[in-house]
XYZ file of C-alpha atoms in Angstrom:
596
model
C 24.264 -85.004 -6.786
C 20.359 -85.910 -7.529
C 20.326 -88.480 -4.352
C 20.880 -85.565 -1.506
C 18.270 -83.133 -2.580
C 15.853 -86.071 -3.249
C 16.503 -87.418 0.368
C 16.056 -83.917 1.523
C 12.699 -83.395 0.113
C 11.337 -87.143 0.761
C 11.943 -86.860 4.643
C 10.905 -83.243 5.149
C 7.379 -83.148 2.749
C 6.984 -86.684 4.480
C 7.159 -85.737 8.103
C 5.533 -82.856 7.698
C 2.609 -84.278 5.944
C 2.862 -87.145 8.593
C 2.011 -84.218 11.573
C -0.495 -83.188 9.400
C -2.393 -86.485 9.059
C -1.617 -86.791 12.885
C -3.380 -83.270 13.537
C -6.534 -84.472 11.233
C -7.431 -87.341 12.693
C -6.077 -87.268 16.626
C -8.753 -86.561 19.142
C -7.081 -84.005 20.760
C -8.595 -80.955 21.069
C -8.156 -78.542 18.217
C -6.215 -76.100 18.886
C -3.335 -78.057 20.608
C -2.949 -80.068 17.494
C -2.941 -76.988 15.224
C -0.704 -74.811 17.641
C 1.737 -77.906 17.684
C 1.894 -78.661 13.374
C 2.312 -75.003 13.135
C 5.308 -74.916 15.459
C 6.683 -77.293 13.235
C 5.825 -75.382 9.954
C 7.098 -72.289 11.086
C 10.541 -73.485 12.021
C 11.981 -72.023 8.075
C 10.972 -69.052 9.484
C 13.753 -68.999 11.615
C 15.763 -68.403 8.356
C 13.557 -66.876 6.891
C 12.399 -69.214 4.212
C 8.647 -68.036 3.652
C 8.507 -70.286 0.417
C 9.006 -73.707 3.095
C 6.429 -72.093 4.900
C 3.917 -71.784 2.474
C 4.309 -75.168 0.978
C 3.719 -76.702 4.682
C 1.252 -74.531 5.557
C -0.478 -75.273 2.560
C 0.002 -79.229 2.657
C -1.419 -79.052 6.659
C -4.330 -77.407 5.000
C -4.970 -79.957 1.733
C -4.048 -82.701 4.089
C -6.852 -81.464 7.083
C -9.518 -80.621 4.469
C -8.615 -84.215 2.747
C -9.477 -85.944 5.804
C -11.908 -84.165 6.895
C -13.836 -84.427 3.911
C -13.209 -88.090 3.864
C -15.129 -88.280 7.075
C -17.545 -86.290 6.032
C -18.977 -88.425 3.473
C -17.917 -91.831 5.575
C -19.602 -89.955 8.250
C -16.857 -90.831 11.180
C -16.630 -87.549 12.709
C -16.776 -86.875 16.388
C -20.328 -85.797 16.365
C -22.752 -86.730 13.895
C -24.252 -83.029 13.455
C -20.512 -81.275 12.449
C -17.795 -79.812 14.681
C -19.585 -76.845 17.160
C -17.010 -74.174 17.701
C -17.889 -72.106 21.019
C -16.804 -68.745 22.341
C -13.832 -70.058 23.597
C -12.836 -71.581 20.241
C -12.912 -68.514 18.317
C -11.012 -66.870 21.016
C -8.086 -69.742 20.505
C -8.436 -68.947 16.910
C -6.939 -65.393 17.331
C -3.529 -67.466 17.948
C -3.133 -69.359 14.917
C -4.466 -66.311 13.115
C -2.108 -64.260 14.320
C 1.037 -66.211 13.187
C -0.268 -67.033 9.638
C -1.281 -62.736 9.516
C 2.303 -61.890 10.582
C 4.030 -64.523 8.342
C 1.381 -63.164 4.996
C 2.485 -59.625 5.700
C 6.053 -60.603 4.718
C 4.860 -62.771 1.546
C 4.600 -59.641 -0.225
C 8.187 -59.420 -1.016
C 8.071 -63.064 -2.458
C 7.410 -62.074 -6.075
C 4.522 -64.392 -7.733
C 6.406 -67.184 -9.587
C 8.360 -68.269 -6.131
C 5.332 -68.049 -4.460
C 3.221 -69.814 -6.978
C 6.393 -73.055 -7.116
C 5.863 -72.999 -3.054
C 2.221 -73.585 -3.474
C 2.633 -76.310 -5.985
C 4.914 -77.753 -3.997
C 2.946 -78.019 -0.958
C -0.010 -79.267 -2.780
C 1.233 -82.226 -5.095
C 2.640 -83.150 -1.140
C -0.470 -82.866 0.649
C -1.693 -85.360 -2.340
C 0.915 -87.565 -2.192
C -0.279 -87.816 1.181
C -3.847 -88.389 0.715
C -3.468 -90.980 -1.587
C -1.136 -93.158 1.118
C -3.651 -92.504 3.846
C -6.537 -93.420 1.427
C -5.055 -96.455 0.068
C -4.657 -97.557 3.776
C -8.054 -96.729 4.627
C -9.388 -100.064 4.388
C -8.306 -103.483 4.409
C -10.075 -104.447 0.912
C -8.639 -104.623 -2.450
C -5.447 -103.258 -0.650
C -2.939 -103.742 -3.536
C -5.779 -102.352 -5.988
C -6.212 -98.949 -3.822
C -2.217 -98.695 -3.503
C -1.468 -99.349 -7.084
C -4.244 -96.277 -7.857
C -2.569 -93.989 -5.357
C 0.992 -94.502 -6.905
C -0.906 -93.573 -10.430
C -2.093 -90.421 -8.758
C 1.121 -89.496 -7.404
C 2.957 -90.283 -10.614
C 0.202 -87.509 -12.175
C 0.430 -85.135 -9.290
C 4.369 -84.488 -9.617
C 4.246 -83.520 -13.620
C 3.664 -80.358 -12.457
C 6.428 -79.969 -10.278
C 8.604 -80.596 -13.424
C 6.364 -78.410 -15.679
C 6.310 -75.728 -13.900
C 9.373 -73.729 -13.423
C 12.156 -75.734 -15.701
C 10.449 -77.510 -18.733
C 7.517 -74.585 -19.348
C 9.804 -71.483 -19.816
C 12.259 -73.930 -22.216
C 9.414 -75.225 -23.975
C 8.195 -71.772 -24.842
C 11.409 -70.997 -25.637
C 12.266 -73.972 -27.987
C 8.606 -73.041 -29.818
C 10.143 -69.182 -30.680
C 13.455 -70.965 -31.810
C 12.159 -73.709 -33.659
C 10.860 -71.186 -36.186
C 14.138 -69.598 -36.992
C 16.718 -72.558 -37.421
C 16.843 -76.435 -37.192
C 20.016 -76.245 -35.071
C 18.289 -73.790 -32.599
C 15.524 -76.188 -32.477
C 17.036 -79.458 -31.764
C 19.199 -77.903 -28.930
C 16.120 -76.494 -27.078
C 14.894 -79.886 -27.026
C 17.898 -81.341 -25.726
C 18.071 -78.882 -23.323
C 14.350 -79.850 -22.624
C 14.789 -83.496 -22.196
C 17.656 -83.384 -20.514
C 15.868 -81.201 -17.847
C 13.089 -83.931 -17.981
C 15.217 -86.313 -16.366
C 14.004 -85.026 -13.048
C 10.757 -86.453 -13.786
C 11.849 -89.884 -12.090
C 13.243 -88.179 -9.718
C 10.125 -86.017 -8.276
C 7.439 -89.452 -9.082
C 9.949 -91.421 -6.654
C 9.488 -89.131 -4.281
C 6.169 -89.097 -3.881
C 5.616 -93.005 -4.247
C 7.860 -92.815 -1.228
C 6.031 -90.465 0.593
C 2.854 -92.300 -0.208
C 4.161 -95.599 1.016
C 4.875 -93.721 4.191
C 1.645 -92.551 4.678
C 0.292 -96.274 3.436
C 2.222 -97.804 6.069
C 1.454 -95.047 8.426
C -2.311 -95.610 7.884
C -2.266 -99.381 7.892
C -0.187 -98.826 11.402
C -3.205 -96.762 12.944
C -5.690 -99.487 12.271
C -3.753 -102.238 13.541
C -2.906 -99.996 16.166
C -6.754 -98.862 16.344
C -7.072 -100.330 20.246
C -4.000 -99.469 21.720
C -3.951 -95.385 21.448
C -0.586 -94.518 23.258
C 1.391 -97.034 21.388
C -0.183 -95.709 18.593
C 1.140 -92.076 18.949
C 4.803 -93.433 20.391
C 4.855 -95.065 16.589
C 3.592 -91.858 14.959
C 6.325 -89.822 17.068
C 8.796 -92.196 16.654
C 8.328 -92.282 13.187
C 8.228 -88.380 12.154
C 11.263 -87.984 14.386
C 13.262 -90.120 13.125
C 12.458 -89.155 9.603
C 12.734 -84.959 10.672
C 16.435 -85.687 11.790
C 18.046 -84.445 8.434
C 16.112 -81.797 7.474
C 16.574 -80.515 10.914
C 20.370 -80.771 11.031
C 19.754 -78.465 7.454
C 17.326 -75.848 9.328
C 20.341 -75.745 12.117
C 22.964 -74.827 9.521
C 20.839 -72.664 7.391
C 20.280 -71.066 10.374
C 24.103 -70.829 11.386
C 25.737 -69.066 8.301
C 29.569 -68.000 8.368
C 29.916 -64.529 9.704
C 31.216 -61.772 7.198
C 34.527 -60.726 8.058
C 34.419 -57.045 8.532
C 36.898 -54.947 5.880
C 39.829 -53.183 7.323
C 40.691 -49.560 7.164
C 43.348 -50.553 4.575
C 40.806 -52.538 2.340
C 38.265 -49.488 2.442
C 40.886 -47.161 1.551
C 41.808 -49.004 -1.380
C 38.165 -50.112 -2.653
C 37.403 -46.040 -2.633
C 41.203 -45.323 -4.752
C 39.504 -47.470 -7.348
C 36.483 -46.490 -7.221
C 37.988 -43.022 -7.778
C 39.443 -44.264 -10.722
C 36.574 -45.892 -12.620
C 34.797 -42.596 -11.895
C 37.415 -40.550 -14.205
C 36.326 -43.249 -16.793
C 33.684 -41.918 -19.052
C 30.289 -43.590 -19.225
C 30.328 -44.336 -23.457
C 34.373 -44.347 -24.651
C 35.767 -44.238 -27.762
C 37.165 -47.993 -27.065
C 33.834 -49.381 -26.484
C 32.532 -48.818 -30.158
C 32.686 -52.041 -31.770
C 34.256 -50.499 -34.852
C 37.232 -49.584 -32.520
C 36.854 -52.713 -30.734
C 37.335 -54.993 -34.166
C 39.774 -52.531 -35.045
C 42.373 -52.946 -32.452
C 42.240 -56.748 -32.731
C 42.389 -57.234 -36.537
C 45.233 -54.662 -36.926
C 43.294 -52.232 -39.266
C 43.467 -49.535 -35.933
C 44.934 -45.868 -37.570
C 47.400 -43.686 -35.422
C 44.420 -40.836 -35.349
C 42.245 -43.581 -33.612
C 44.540 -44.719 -31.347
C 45.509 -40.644 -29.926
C 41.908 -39.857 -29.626
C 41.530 -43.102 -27.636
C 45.128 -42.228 -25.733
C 43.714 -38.724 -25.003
C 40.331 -39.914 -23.347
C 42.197 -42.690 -21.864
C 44.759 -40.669 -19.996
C 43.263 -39.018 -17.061
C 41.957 -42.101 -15.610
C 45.360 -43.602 -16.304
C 47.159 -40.793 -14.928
C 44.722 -41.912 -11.395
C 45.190 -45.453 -12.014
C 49.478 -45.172 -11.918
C 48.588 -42.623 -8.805
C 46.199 -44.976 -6.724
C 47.865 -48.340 -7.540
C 51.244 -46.951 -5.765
C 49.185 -46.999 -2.800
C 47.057 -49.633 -3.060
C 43.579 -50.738 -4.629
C 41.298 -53.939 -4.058
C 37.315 -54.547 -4.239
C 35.038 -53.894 -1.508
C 31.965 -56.392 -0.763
C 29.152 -55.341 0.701
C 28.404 -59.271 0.762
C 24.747 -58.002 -0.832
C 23.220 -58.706 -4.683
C 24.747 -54.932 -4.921
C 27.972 -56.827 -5.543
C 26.699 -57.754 -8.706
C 26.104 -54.379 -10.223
C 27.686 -55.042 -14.045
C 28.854 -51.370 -13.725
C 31.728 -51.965 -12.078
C 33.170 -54.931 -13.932
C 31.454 -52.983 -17.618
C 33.928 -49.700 -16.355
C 36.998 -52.041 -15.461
C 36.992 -53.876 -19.007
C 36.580 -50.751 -20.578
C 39.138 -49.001 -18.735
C 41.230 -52.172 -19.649
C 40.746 -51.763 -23.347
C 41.945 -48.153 -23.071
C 44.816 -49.125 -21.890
C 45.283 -51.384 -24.266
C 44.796 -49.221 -26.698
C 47.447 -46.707 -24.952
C 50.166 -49.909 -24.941
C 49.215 -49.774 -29.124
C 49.846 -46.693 -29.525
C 52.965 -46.320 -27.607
C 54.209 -49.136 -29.832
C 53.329 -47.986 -32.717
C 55.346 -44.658 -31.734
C 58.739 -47.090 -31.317
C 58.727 -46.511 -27.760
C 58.934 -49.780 -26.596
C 59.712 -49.249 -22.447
C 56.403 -47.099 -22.181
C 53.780 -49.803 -23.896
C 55.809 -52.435 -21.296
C 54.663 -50.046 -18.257
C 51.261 -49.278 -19.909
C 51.094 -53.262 -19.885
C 52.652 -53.705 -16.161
C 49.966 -50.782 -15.325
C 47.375 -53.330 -17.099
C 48.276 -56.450 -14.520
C 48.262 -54.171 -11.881
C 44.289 -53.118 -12.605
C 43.383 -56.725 -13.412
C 45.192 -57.590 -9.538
C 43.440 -55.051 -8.092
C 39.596 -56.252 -9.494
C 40.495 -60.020 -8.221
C 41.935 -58.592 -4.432
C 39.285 -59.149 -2.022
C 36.554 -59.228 -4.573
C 34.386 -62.595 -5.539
C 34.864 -65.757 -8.192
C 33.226 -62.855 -11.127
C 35.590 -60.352 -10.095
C 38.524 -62.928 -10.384
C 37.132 -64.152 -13.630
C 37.398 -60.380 -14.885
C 40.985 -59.588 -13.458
C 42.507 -62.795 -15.116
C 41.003 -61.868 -18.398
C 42.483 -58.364 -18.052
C 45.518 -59.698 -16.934
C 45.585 -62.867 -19.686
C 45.751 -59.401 -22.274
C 48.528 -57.697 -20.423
C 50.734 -60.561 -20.696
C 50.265 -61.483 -24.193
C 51.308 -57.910 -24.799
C 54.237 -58.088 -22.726
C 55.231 -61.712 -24.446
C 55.302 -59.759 -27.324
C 57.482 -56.949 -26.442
C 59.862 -58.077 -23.951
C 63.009 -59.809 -26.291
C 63.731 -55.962 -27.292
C 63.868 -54.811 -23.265
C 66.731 -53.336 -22.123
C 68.384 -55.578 -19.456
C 68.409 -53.275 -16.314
C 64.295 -52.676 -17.321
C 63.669 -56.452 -17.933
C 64.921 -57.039 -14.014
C 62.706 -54.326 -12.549
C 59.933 -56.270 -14.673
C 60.330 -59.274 -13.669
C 60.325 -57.566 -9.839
C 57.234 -56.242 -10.144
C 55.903 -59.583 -11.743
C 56.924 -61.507 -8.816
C 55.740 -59.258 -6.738
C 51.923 -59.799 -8.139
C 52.440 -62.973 -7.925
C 53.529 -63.057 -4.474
C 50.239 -60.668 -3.971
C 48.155 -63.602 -5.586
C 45.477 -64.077 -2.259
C 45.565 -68.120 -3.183
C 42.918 -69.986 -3.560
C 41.170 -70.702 -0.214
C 40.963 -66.841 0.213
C 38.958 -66.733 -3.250
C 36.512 -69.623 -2.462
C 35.825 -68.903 1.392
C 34.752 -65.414 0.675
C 32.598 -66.449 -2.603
C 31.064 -69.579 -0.080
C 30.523 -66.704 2.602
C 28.966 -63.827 0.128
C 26.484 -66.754 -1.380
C 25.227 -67.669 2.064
C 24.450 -63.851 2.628
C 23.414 -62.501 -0.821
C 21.538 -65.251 -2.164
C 19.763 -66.386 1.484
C 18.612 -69.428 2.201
C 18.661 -71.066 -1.321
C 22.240 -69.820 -1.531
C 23.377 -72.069 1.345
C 20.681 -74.541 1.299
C 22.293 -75.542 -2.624
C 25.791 -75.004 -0.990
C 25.395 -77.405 1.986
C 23.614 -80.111 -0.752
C 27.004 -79.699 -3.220
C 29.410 -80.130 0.101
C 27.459 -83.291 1.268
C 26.955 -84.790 -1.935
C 30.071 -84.206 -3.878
C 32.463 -84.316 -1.037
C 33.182 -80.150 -1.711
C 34.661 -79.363 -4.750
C 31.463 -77.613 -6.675
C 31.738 -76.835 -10.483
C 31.971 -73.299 -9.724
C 34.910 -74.137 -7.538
C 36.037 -76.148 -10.143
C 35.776 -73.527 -13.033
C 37.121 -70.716 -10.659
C 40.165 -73.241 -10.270
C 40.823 -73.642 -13.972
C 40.429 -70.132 -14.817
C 43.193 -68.184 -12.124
C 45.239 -71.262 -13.024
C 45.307 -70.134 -16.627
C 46.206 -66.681 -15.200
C 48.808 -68.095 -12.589
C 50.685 -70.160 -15.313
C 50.601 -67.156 -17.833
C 52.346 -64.797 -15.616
C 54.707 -67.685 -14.193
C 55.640 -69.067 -17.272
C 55.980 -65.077 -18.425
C 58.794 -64.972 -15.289
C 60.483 -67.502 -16.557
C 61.201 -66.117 -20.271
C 62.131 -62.847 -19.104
C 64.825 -64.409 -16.241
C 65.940 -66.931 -18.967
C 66.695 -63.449 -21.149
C 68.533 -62.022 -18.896
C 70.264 -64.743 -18.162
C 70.915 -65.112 -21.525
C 72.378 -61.633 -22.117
C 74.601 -62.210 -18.932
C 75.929 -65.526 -19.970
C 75.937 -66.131 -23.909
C 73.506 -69.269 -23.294
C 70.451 -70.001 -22.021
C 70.635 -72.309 -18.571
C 70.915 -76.279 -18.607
C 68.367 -76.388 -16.019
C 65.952 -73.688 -14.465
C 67.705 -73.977 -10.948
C 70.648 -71.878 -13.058
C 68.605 -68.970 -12.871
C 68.493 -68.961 -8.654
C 69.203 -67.148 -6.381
C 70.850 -64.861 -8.917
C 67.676 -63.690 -11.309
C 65.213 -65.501 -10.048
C 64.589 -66.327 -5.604
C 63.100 -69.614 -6.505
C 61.734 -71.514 -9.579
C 57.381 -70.310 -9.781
C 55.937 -73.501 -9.594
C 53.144 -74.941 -11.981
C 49.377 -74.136 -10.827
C 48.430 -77.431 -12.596
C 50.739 -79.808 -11.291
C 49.777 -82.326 -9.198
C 52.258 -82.129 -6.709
C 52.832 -78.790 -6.940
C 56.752 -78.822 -8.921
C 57.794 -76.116 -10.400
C 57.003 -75.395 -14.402
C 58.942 -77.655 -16.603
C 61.861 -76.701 -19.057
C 63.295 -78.280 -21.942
C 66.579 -77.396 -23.402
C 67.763 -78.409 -27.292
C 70.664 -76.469 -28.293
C 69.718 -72.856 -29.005
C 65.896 -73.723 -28.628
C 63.808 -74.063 -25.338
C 60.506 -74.850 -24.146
C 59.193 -73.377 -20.692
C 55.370 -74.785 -19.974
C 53.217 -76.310 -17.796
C 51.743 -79.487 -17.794
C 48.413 -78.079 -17.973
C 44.718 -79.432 -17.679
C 45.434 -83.374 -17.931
C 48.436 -83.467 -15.316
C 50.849 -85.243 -17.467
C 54.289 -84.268 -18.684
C 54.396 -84.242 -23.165
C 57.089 -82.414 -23.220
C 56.072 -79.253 -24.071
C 53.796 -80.204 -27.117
C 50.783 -78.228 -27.288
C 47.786 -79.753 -27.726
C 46.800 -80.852 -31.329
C 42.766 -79.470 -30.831
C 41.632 -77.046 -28.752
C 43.627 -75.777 -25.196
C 40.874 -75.748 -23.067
C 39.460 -79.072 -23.739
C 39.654 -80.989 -20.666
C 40.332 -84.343 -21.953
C 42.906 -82.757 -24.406
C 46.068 -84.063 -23.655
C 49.630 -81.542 -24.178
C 51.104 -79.043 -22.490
C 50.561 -74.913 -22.120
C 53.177 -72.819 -23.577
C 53.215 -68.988 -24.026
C 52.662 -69.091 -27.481
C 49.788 -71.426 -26.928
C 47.743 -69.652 -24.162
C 48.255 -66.519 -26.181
C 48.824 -66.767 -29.758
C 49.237 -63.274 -31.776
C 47.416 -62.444 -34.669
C 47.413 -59.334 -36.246
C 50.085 -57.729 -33.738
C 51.791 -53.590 -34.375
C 55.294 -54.198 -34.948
C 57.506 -53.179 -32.122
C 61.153 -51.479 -33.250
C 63.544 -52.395 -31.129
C 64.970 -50.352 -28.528
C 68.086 -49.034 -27.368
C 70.096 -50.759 -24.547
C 70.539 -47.846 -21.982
C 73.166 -46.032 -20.402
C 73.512 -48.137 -17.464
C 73.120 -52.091 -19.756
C 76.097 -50.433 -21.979
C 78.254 -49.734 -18.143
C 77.189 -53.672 -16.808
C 78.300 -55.007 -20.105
């Protein structure tokens, strides 16, 4: 991952600072070589990327008054009494002028800590720089001189590691320190482990100051023959400008955003209308309510206040889902807003609360639809919206079917088939994966700008695709996908159950009849269906889960989510009950009692 990023930087700071040595020392008149190197610098503009753009403007300048200076004192300039700038001159200087005014009058939106990192940037570059061309100077102690300017450049890029990563942490680790001894000695793993990019910045600039070494020692050799000379120099910066080019070209080519339909619009504002019936501070958001509902200790005066603040926006939610609700991206840092997601888990909570209460009342078919109502919220926050969105929506929905686990053995037959209807049906509505990812990809190279898609391209080249957000978002919908699939196959094995005395030999007993096809497991490899295991009267329906690999349905003997972890994912192991109400059994209906 290190290796792209560090190429990126070595051939871009180096050919830049290359032109700028060029436009020090050529004898071309001034302005040509300063029109030309800032061309070059203001090609992130095209972005924008005003941060590039101050760290090469910057290293032209170090770089121009480094040489300059250096001739100075060695007294090599053109004329012996100083440069003499005439009318003309300070006409040409409007140009230059202009571009660097028009570029500073947008640096004002650059707050000062990104501006500050661009400047630090540029300079420890414009020194690596120096020290190459210095060490090349002269054909004396040679090996001395170089081995002095890798020293300097070794010094010049602590910095670039203290400033923005290892400062902030070390701060931090100070404050923690003087609380605990575990605080303390994670800070400064943190710390050193962030250190490890110390090698990586020094060999960066050794390189670039071997470039400049040889670059210098070229010149000299080159000293009589002045075209070869700059065919070298051209050659040289081109071929080294090629990837960070190819970059600026797809930086400057993002992915268009898809425009939203009439039917996605529709549905974002039916939410919306929903979470606006929610009220800003609940009664489920206390954390007295909160700890209540999960340890048990929740009283039936609780839960109807809850129920009764709770209902309107369920009352909307039943309403709006009927016709269809999603997200809407504005494909802007607006998407973002922890509003949204704060109102949908509280709103999820109430109804949680109104699934408690309804069992607590012994009415078993209502907390089932209160639940099915709960999946159908946590679908609509993960339709069309972004990897957060879909992290919310499969915790909601993660809830829901843990509740529904519970409750469904004492369904009524003719209810447990329209359940299992509507749970295929959300599956069915699942947008898959590639949906998920290419809009996240798309909203990051729009929301986040340049440094957005500038870290996306370096994760795609480096690692082949397959990002650890992509790799987490893959995990995390799984767990959601197996939940409700495995959840499919309990109820159909129920029903077929009641219908037959026994529960199947094999899963493909349950189609066409119950179920149109076996849901296959998110985790498998080759995508096969979830695995069952029949002993007798006892089953096992699971997935193979994280590792891949078939142990029969044993769960793992540590912790689930443990990559390494080897077992498999049951029901009762994704979602284990604690303190649980009781649910009473209910009544077959009118219409079991007829089929049977």
């Amino acid at each position: 991952m290190i290796l792209t990023p560090a190429l990126l930087l070595f051939t871009t700071l180096t050919s830049v600072g290359l032109l700028a040595a060029w436009a020090a020392t050529s004898r071309r008149h001034w302005f040509v070589r300063t029109l030309l190197f800032l061309c070059i610098a203001s090609l992130p503009l095209l972005i924008p990327a005003y941060e590039m753009f101050v760290a090469f403007v910057l290293q032209g300048l170090v770089v121009a008054f480094g040489v300059q200076t250096w001739r100075w004192r060695r007294r090599e300039s053109a004329e012996g009494n100083g440069t003499r700038f005439a009318l003309q001159d300070a006409l040409l200087a409007v140009v230059p002028l202009a571009v660097l005014t028009a570029a500073a009058v947008r640096l004002s939106a650059l707050d000062l800590a990104r501006l500050s990192n661009a400047a630090i940037v540029g300079i420890s570059a414009a020194i690596w720089m120096l020290a190459g061309l210095w060490a090349g100077a002269r054909d004396s102690k040679l090996l001395r001189r170089l081995a002095a300017a890798i020293l300097l450049v070794a010094a010049a890029s602590v910095p670039l590691v203290l400033y923005e990563p290892i400062f902030p942490a070390l701060l931090e680790a100070i404050y923690w320190a003087t609380r605990t001894l575990s605080d303390m000695v994670s800070r400064a793993a943190m710390i050193a482990n962030r250190m490890r990019v110390q090698p990586t910045w020094a060999a960066i600039g050794v390189l670039a100051t071997l470039s400049a070494f040889g670059a210098s020692r070229l010149s000299r050799r080159l000293l009589n023959r002045p075209r070869l000379c700059v065919m070298s120099a051209a050659t040289a910066i081109a071929a080294l400008a090629v990837l960070p080019l190819l970059v600026l070209t797809k930086l400057m080519h993002p992915d268009p955003i898809l425009p939203a339909t009439q039917e996605q619009r529709q549905g974002a504002a039916r939410l919306n209308g929903v979470l606006a019936r929610w009220p800003n501070s609940p009664i489920v958001d206390t954390p007295t309510f909160d700890d209540a509902l999960y340890d048990g200790s929740i009283t039936l005066a609780q839960l109807e206040s809850a129920a009764a603040e709770v209902q309107p926006a369920y009352d909307a939610l039943r309403e709006s889902i009927q016709r269809g609700c999603c997200r809407s991206l504005t494909y802007t840092q607006a998407d973002l807003d922890p509003s949204f997601r704060r109102k949908v888990r509280s709103l999820s909570r109430g109804l949680r609360s109104l699934g408690y209460l309804a069992e607590r009342e012994n009415d078993g078919s209502r907390a089932i639809k209160i639940y099915s109502d709960m999946l159908d919220l946590a679908n609509s926050t993960m339709k069309n919206g972004l990897i957060v969105d879909s992290q919310v929506g499969a915790s909601i929905g993660g809830i829901a079917i843990s509740a529904i686990y519970r409750c469904h053995p004492n369904y009524p037959k003719g209810e447990a088939l329209r359940l299992l209807a509507h749970l295929r049906g959300l599956d069915s509505d699942y947008e898959g994966d590639a949906a998920f990812l290419a809009r996240e990809l798309v909203w990051t190279q729009h929301a986040l700008g340049w440094e957005g898609h500038l870290t996306q391209i370096l994760c795609d080249w480096s690692s082949g695709g397959g990002t650890s957000t992509e790799i987490g978002y893959s995990y995390l919908v799984a767990h959601y996908l197996v939940g409700l699939r495995l959840l499919q196959v309990e109820i159909a094995l129920g029903i077929y159950r009641s219908k037959h005395g026994e529960f199947p030999s094999l899963l493909s007993d349950l189609t066409p009849e119950i179920l149109p096809f076996v849901p296959l497991d998110p985790f498998a490899a080759d995508l096969t269906p979830v695995r069952y295991r029949k002993n007798g009267d006892e089953y096992s329906v699971y997935s193979v889960w994280i590792d891949q690999i078939d142990d029969g349905g044993v769960s793992p003997t540590d912790n689930l989510y443990v990559p390494s972890q080897s077992g498999d994912a049951t029901l009762d192991g994704l979602y284990p009950t604690y303190n649980e109400p009781p649910l009473v059994p209910v009544e077959p209906d009118e219409n079991e009692n007829s089929e049977q």
